[in-house]
Short mmCIF file of N, CA and C in Angstrom, two decimals:
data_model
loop_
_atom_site.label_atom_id
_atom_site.label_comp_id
_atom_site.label_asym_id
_atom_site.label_seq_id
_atom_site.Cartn_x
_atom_site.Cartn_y
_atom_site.Cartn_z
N UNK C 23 24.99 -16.22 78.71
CA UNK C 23 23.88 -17.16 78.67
C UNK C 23 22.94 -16.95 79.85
N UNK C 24 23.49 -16.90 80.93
CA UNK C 24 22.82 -16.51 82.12
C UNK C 24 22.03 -14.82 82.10
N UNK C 25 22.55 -14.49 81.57
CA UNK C 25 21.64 -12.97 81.67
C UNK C 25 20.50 -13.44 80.64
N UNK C 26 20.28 -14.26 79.15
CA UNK C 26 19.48 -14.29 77.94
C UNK C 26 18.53 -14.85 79.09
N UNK C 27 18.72 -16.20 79.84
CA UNK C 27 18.34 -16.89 80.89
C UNK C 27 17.03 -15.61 81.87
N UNK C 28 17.82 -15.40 82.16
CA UNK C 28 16.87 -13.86 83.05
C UNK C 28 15.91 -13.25 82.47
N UNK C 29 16.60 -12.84 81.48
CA UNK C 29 15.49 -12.08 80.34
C UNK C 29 14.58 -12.62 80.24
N UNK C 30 14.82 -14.10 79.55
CA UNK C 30 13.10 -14.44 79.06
C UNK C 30 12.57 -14.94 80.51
N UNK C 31 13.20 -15.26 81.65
CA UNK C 31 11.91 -15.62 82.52
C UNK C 31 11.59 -14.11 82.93
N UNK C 32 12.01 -13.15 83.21
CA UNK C 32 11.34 -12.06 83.48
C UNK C 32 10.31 -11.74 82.40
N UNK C 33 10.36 -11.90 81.15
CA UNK C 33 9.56 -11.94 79.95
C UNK C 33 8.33 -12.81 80.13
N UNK C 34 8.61 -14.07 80.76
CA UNK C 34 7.28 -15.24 80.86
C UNK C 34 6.92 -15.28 81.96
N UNK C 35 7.33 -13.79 83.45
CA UNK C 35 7.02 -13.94 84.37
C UNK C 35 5.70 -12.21 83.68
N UNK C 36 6.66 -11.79 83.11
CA UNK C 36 5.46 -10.69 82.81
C UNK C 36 4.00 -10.82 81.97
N UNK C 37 4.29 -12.09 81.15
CA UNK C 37 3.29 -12.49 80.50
C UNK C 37 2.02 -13.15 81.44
N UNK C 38 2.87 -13.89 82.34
CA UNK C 38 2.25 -14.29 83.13
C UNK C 38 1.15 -13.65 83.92
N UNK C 39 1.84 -12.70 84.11
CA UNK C 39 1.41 -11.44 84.90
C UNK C 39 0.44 -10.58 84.44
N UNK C 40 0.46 -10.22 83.80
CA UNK C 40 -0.28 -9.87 82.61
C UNK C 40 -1.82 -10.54 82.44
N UNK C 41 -1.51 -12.24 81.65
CA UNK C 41 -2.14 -13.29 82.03
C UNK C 41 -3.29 -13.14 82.75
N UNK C 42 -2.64 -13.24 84.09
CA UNK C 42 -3.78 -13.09 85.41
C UNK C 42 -4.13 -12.20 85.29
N UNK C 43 -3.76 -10.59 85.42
CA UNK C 43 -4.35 -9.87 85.14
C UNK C 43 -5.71 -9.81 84.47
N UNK C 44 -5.52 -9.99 83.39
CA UNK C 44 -6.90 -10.37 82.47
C UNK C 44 -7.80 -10.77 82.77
N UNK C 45 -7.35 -12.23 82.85
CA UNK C 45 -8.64 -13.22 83.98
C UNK C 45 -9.10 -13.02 84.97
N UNK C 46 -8.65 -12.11 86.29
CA UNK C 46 -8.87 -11.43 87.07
C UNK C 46 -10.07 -10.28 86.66
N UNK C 47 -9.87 -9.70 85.57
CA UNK C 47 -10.40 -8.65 85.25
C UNK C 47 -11.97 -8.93 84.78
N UNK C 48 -11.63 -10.24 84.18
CA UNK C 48 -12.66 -10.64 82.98
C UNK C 48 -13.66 -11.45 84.25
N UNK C 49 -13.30 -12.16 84.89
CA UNK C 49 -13.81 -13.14 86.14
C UNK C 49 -15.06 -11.65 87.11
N UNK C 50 -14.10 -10.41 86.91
CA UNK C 50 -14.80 -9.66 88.07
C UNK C 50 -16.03 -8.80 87.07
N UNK C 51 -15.75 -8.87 85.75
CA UNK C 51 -16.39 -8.04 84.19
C UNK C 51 -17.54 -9.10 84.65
N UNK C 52 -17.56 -10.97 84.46
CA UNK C 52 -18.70 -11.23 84.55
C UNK C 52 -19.50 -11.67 85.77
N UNK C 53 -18.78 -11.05 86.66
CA UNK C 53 -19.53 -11.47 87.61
C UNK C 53 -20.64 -10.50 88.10
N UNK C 54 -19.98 -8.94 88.02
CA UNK C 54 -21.28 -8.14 87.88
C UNK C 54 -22.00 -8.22 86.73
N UNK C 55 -21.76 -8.32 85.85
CA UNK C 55 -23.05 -8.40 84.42
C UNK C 55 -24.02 -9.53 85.00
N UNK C 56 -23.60 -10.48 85.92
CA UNK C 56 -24.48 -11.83 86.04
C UNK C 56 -25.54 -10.96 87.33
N UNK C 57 -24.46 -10.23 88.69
CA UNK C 57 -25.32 -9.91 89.35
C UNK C 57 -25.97 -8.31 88.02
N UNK C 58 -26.08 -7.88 87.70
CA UNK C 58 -26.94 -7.08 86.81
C UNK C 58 -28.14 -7.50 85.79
N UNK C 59 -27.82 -8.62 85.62
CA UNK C 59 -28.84 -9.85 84.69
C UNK C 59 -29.40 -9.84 86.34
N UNK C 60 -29.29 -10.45 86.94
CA UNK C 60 -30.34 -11.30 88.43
C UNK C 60 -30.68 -10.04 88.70
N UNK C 61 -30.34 -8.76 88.88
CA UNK C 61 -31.33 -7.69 89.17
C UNK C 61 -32.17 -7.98 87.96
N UNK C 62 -32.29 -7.57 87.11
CA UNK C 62 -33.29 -7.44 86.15
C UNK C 62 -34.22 -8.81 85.80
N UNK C 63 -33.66 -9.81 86.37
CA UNK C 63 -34.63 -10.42 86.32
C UNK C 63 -35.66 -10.62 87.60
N UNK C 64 -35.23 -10.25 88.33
CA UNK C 64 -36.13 -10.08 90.09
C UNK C 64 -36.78 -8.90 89.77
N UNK C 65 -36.83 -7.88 88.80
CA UNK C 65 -37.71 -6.66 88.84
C UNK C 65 -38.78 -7.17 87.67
N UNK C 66 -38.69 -8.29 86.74
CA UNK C 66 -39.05 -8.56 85.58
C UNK C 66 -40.24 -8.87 86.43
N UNK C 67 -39.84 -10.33 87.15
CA UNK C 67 -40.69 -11.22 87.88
C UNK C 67 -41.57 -10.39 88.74
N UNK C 68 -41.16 -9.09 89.46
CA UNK C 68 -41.70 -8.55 90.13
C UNK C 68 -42.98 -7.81 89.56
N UNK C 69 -42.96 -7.02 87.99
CA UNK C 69 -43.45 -6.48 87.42
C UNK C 69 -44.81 -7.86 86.91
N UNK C 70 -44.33 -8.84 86.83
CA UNK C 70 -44.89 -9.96 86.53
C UNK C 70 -46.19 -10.52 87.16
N UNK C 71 -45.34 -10.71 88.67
CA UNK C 71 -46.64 -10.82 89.69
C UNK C 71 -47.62 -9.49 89.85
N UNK C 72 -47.19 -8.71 89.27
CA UNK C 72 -48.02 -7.63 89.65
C UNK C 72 -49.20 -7.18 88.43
N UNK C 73 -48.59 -7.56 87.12
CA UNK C 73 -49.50 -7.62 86.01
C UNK C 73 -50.58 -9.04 86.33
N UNK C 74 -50.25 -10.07 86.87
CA UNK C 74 -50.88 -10.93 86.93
C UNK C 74 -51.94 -10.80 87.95
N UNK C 75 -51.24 -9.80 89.13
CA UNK C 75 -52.44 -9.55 89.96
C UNK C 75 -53.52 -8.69 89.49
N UNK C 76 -53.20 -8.06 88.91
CA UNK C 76 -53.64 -6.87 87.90
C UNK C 76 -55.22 -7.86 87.19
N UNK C 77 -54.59 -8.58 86.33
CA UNK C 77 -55.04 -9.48 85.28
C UNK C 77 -56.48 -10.08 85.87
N UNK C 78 -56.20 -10.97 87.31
CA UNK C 78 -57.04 -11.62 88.08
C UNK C 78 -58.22 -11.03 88.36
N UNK C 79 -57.90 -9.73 89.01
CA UNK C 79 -58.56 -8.69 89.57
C UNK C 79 -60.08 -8.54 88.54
N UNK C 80 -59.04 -7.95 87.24
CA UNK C 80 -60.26 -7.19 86.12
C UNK C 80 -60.68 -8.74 85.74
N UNK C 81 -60.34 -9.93 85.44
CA UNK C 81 -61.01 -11.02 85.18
C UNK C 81 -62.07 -11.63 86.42
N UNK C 82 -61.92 -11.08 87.58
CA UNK C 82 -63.30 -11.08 88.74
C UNK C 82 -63.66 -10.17 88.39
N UNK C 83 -64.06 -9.05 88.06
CA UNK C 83 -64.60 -7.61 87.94
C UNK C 83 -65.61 -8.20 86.67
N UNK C 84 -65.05 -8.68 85.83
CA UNK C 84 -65.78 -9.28 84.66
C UNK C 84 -66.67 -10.08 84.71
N UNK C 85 -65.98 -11.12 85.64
CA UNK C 85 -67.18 -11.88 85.41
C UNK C 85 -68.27 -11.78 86.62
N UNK C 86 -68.01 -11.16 87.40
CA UNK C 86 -68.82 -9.72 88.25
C UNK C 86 -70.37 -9.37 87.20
N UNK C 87 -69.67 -8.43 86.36
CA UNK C 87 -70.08 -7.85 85.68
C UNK C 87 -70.86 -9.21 84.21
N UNK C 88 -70.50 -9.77 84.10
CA UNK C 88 -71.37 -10.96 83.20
C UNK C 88 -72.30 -11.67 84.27
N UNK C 89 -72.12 -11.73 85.18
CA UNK C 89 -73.24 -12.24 86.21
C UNK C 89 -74.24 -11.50 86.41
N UNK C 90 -74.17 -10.20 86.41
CA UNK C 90 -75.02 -9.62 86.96
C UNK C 90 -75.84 -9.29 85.64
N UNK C 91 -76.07 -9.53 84.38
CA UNK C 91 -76.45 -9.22 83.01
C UNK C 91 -77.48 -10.21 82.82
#
């Protein structure tokens, strides 16, 4: 009885084990995808301000150019 005893906790110590494992794995899987999402969104934003500066620019150039008509 004592050895069946052993068995399965070595069995529900490996599951266990195991277990964490996973979650460990999966915890560290999303934690870079999240920092990989926040890169891409700081280059989005970046690309963003820069179309917008873009945008401003040729919309003074324009109306530059409608003033002087």
């Amino acid at each position: 009885m004592d050895k069946n005893i052993g068995e399965q906790l070595n069995k529900a110590y490996e599951a266990y084990r195991q277990a964490c494992m996973d979650r460990d794995y999966a915890v560290k899987e999303l934690q870079q995808k999240t920092e990989n999402y926040m890169q891409q969104i700081r280059e989005q934003q970046e690309r963003i301000e820069l179309q917008n500066s873009i945008i401003a620019k040729l919309k003074s150039q324009l109306a530059a150019l409608n003033a002087n008509r």
